[in-house]
Tab-separated table of C-alpha atoms and ligand atoms in Angstrom:
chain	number	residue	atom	x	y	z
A	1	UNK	CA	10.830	9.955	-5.116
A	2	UNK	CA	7.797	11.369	-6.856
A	3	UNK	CA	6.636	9.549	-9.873
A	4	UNK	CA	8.420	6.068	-9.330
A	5	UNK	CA	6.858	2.444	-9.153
A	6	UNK	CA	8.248	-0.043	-6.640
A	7	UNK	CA	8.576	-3.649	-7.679
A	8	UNK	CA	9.141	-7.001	-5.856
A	9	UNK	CA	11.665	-9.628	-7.028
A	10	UNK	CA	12.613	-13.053	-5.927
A	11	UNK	CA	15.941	-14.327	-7.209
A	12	UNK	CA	15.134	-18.850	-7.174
A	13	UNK	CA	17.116	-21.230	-5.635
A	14	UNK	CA	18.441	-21.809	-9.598
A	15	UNK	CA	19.782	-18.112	-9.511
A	16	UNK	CA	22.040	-19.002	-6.127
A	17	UNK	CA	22.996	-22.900	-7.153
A	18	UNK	CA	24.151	-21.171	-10.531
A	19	UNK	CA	26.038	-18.191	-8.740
A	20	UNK	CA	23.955	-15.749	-10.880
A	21	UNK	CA	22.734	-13.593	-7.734
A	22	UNK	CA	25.395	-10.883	-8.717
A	23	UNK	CA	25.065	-10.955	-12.541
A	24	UNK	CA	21.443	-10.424	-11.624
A	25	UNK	CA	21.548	-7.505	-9.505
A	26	UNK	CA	24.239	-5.614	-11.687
A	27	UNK	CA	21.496	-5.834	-14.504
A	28	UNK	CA	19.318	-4.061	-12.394
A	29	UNK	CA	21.669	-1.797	-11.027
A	30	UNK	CA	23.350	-0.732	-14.322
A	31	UNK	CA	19.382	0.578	-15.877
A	32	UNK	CA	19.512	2.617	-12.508
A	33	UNK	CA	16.833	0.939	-10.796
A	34	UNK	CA	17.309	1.823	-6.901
A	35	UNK	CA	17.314	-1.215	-4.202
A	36	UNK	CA	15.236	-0.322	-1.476
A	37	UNK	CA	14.945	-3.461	0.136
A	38	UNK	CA	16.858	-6.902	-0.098
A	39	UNK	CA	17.135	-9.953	1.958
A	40	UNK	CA	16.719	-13.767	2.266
A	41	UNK	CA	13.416	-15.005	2.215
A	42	UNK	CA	12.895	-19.390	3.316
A	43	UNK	CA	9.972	-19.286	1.805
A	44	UNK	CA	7.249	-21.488	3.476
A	45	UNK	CA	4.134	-23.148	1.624
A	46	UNK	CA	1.704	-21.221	2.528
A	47	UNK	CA	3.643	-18.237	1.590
A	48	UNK	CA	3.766	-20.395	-1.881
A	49	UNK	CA	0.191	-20.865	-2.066
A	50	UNK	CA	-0.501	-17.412	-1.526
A	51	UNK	CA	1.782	-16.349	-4.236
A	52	UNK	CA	1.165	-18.462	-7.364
A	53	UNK	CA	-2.370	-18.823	-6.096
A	54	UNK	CA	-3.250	-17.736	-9.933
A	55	UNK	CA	-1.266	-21.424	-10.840
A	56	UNK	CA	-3.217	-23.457	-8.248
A	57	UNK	CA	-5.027	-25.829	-10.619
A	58	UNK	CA	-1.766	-26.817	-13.184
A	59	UNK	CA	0.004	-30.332	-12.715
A	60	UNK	CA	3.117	-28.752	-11.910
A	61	UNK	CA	2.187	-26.224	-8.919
A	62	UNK	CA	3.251	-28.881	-6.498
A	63	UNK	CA	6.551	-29.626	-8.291
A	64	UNK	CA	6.910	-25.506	-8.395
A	65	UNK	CA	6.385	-25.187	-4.658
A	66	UNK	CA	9.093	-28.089	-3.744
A	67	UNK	CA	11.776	-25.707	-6.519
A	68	UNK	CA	10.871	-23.018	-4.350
A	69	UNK	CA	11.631	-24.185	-1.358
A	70	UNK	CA	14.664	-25.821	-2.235
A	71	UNK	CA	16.828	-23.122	-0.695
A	72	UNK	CA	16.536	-19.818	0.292
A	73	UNK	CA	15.489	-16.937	-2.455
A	74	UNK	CA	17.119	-13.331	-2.338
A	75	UNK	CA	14.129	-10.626	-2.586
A	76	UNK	CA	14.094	-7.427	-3.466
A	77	UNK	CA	12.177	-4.095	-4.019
A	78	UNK	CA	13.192	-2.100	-6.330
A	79	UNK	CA	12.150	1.452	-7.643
A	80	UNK	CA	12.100	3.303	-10.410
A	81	UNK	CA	10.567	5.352	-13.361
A	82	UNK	CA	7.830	2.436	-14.872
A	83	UNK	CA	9.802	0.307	-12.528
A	84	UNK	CA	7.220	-2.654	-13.059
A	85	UNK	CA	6.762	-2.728	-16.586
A	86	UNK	CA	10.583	-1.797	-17.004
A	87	UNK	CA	11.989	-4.498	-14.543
A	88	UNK	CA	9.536	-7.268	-16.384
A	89	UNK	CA	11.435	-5.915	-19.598
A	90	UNK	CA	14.955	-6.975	-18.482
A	91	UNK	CA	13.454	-9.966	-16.397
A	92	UNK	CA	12.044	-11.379	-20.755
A	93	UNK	CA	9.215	-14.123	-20.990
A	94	UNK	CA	8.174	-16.838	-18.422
A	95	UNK	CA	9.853	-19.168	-20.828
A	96	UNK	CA	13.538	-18.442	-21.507
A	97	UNK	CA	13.416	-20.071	-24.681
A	98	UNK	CA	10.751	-17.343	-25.825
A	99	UNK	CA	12.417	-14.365	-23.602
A	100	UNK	CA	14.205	-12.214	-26.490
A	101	UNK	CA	17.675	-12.303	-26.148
A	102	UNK	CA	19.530	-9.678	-23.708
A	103	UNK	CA	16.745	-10.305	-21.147
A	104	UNK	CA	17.966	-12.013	-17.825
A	105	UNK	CA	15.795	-15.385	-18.473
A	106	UNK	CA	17.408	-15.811	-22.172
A	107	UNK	CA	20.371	-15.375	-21.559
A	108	UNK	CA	21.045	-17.184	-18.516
A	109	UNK	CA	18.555	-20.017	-18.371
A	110	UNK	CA	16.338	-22.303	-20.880
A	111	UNK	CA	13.660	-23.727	-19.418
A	112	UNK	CA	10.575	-23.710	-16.680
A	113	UNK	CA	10.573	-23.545	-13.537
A	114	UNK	CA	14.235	-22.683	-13.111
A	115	UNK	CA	13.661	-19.278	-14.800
A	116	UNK	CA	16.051	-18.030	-11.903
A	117	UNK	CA	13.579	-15.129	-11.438
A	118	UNK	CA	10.297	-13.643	-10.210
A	119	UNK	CA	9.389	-9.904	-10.781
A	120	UNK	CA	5.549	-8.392	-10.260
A	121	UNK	CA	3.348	-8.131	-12.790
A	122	UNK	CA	1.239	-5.486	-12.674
A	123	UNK	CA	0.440	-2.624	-9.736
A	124	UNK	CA	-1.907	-4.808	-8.020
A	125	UNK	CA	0.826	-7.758	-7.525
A	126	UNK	CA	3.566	-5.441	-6.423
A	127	UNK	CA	1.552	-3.799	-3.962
A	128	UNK	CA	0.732	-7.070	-2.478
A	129	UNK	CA	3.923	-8.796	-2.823
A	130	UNK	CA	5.843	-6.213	-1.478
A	131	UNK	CA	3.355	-6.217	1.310
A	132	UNK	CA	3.945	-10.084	1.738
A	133	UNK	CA	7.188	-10.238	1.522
A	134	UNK	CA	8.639	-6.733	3.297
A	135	UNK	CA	8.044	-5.314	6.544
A	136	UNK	CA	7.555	-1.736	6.274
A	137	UNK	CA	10.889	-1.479	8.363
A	138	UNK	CA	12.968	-3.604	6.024
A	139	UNK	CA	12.443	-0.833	3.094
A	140	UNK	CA	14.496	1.862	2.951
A	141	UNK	CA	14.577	5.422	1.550
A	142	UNK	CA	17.636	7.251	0.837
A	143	UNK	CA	19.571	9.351	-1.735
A	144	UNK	CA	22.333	8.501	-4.151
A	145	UNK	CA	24.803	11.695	-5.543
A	146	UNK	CA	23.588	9.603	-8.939
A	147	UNK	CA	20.393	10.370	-8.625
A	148	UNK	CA	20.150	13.448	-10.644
A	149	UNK	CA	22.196	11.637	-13.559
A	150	UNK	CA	19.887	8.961	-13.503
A	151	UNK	CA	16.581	10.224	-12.888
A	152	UNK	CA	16.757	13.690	-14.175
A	153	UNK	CA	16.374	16.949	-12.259
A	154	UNK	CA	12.877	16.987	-9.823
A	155	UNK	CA	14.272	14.501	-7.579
B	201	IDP	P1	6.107	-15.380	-14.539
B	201	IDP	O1	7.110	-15.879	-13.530
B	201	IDP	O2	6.768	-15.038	-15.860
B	201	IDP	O3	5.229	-14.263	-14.031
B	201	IDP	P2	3.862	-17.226	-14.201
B	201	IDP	O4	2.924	-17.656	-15.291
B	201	IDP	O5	3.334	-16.313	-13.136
B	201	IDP	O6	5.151	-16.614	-14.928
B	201	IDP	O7	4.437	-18.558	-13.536
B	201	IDP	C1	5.160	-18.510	-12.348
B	201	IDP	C2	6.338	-19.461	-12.410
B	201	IDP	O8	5.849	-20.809	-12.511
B	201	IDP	C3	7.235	-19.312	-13.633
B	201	IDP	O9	8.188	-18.270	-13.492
B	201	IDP	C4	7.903	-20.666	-13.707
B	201	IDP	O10	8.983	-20.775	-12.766
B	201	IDP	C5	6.779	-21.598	-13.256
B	201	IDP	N1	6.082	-22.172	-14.407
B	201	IDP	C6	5.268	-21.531	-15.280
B	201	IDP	N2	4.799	-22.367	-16.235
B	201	IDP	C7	5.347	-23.579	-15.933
B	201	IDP	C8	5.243	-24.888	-16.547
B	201	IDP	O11	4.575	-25.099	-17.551
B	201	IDP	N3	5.950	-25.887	-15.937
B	201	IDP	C9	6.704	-25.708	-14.828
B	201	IDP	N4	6.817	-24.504	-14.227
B	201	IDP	C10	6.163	-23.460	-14.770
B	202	MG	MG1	3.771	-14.327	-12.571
């Protein structure tokens, strides 16, 4: 689709304990946002390292890496009009007790790291986390008979 951002998320091993994965997704399927990719992800620690790289130096990256890794983590890419910008929206602030409420982290969660959620932050971090995450093989592109109600005519 012309015009659309894709974004990486990774659903935490909070999200699946709490059996939130499908409250989750419906969020992001009721604003329209399309799945184009989804699957389970063990994540390793390297893959860890690489990925909060920016949270290297803070006491609790080591604690972070070992929540991580508890269990397996649902990720997905989705895409959409200002799909970055929009999913961070409905994803609210790193901490849920500051997220405004109707965002995924307020109303589900309350505190650090079990936030039940990762989503890209910018165009640089989804291009590379969907890169690190995806195989070019494990996205897909395909149409919806919604499309034209949700995106508009053009598609
Ligand atoms: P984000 O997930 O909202 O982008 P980041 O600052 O990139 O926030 O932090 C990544 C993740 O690290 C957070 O989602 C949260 O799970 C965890 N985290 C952030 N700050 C703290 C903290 O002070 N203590 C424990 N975990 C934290
Ligand atoms: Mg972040």
């Amino acid at each position: 689709m012309p015009d659309t951002q894709k974004t990486l998320v990774l659903l935490k091993p909070d999200a699946l304990q709490r059996d939130l994965l499908g409250d989750i997704v419906s969020r992001f399927e009721r604003k329209g946002l399309k799945l184009v990719g989804m699957k389970f992800i063990r994540l390793s620690d390297e893959m860890l390292d690489e990925h909060y790289a920016h949270l290297s130096d803070k006491p609790f990256f080591a604690s972070l890496k070992q929540f991580m890794m508890q269990t397996p983590v649902v990720g997905m890419v989705l895409e959409g009009y200002d799909a970055i910008g929009e999913v961070r929206k409905i994803v609210g602030s790193t901490n849920p007790r500051e997220a405004d409420a109707g965002t995924i982290r307020a109303d589900f969660s309350m505190n650090v790291p079990s936030n039940l959620i990762h989503a890209s932050d910018g165009e640089e971090a989804a291009a590379a986390e969907i890169k690190r995450f995806f195989q070019d093989e494990e996205l897909f592109q395909y149409e919806k008979i919604t499309d034209r109600f949700i995106f508009g005519e053009g598609i």
